[in-house]
Short mmCIF file of N, CA and C in Angstrom, two decimals:
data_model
loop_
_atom_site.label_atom_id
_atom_site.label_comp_id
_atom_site.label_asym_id
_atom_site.label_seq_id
_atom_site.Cartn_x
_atom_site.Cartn_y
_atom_site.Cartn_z
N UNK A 1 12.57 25.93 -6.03
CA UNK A 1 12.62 25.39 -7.37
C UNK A 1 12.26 26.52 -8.33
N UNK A 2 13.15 26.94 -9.60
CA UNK A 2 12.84 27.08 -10.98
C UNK A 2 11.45 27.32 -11.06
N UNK A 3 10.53 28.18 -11.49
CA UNK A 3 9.51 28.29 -11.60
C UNK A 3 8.82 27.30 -13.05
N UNK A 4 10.21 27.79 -13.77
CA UNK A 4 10.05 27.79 -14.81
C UNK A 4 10.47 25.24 -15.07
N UNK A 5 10.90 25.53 -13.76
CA UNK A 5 11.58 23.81 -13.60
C UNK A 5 10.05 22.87 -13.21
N UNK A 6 9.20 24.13 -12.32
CA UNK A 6 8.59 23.55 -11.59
C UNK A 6 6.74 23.46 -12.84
N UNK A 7 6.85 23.87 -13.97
CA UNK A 7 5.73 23.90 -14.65
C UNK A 7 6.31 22.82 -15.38
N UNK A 8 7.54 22.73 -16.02
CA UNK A 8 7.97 21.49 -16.38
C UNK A 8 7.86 19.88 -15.51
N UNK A 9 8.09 19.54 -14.41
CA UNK A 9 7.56 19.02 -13.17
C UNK A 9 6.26 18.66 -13.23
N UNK A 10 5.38 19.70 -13.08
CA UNK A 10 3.76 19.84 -13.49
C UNK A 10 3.75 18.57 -14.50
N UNK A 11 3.81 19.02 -15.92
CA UNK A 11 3.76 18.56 -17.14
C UNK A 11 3.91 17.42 -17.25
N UNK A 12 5.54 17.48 -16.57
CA UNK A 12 5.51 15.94 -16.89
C UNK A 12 4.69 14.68 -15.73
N UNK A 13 4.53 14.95 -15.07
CA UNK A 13 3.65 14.29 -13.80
C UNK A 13 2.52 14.25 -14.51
N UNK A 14 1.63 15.49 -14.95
CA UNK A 14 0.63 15.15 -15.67
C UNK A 14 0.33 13.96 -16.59
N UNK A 15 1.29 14.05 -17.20
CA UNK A 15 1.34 13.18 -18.70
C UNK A 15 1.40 11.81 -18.21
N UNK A 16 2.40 11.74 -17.44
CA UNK A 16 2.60 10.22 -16.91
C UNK A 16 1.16 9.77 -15.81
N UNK A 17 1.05 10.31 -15.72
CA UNK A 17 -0.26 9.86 -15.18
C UNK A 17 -1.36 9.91 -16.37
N UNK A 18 -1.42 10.43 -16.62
CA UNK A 18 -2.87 10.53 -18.05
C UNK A 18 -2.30 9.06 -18.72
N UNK A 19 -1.46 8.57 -18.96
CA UNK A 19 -0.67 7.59 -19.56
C UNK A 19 -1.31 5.94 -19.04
N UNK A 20 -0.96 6.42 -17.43
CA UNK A 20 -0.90 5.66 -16.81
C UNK A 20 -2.34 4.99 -16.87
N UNK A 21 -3.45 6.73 -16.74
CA UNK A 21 -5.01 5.93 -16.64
C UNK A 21 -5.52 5.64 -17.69
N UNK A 22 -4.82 6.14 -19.24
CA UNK A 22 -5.10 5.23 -20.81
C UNK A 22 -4.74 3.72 -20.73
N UNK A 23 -3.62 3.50 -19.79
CA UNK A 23 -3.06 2.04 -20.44
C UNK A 23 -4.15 1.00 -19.27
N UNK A 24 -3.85 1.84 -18.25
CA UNK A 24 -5.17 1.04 -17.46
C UNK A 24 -6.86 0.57 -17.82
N UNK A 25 -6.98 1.65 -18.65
CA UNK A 25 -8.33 1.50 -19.09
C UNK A 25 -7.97 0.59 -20.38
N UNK A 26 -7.43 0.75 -21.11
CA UNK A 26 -6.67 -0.28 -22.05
C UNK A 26 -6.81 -2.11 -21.88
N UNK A 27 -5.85 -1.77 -20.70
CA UNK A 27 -5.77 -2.86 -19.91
C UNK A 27 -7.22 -4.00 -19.59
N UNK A 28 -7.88 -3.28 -19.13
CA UNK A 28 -9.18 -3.63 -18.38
C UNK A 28 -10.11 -3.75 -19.87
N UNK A 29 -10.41 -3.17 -20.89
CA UNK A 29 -11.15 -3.63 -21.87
C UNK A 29 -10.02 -4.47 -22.93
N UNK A 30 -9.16 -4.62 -22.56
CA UNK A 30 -7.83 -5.91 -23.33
C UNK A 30 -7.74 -5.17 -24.40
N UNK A 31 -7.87 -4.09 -24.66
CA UNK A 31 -7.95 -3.32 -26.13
C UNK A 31 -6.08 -2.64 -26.54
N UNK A 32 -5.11 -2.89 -25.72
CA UNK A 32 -3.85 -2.68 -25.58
C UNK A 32 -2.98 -4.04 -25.85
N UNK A 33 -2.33 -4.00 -27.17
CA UNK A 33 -1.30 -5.12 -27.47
C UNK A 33 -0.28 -5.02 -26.43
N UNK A 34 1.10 -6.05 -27.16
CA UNK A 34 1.97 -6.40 -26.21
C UNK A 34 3.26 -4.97 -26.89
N UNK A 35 2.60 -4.43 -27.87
CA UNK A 35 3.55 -3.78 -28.69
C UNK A 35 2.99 -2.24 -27.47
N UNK A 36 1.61 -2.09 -27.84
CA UNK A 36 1.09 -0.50 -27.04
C UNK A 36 1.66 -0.69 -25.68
N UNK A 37 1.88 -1.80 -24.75
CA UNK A 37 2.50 -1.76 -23.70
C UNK A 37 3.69 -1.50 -23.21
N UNK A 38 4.37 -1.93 -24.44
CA UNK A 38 5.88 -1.60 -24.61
C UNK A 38 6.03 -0.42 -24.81
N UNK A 39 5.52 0.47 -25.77
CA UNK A 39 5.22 1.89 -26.38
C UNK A 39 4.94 2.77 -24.90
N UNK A 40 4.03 2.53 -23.93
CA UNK A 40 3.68 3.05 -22.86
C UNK A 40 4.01 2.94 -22.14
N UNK A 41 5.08 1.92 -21.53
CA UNK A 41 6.25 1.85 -20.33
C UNK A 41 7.57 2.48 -20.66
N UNK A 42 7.52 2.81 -22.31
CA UNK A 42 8.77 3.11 -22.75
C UNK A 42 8.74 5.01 -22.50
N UNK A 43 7.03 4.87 -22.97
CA UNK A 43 6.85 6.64 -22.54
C UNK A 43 7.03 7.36 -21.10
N UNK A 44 6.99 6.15 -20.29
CA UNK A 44 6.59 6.17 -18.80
C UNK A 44 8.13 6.35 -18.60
N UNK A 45 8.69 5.73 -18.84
CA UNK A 45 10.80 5.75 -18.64
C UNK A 45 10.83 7.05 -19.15
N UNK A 46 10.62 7.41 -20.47
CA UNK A 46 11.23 8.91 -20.70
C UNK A 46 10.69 9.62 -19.87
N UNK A 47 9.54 9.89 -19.44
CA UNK A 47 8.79 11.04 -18.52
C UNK A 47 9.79 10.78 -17.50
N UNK A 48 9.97 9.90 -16.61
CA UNK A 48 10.64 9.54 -14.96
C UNK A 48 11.76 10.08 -14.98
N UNK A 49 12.68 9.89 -16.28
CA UNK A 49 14.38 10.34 -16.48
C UNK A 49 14.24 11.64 -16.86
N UNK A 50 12.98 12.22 -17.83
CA UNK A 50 12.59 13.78 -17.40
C UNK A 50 12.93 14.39 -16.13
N UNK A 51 11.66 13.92 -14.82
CA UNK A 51 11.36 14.16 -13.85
C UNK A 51 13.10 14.28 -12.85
N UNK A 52 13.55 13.03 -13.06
CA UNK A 52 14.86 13.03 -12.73
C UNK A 52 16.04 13.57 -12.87
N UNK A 53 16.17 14.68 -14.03
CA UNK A 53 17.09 15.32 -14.47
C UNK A 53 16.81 16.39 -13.97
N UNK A 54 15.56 17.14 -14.07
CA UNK A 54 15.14 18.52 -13.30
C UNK A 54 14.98 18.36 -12.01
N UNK A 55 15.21 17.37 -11.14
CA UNK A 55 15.16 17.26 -9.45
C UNK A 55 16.90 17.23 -9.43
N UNK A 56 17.62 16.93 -10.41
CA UNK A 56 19.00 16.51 -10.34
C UNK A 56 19.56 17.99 -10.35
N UNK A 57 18.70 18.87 -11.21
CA UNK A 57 19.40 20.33 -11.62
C UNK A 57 18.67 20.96 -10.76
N UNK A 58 18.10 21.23 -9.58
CA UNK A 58 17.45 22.01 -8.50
C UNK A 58 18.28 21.20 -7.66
N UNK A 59 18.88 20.10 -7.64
CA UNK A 59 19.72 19.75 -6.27
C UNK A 59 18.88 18.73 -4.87
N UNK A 60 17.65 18.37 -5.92
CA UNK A 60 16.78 17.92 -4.67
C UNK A 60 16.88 16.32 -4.73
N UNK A 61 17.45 15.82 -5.72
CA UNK A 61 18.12 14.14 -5.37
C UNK A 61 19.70 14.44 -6.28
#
């Protein structure tokens, strides 16, 4: 892999996870509407179709 594919990779894995443990903690003190949930699954789709386009352009799915 792209070195340069694979810090991108990094990044975005990062994020989606940091995401993941805001909306959770969110979640658990109910402090997240039905709107921030939408907002944060919607961020979670762009990161994945990220992730998916640079595994698509290295040839690895």
């Amino acid at each position: 892999m792209k070195e340069d594919n694979l810090k991108l990779v990094h990044q975005d894995i990062d994020e989606a996870l940091a995401a993941i443990e805001n909306m959770e903690e969110d979640l658990k003190n109910e402090t997240l509407s039905t709107d921030g949930v939408k907002e944060k699954f919607m961020f979670l789709s762009q990161k994945l179709q990220e992730l998916e386009n640079i595994l698509k352009t290295e040839g690895i799915i």
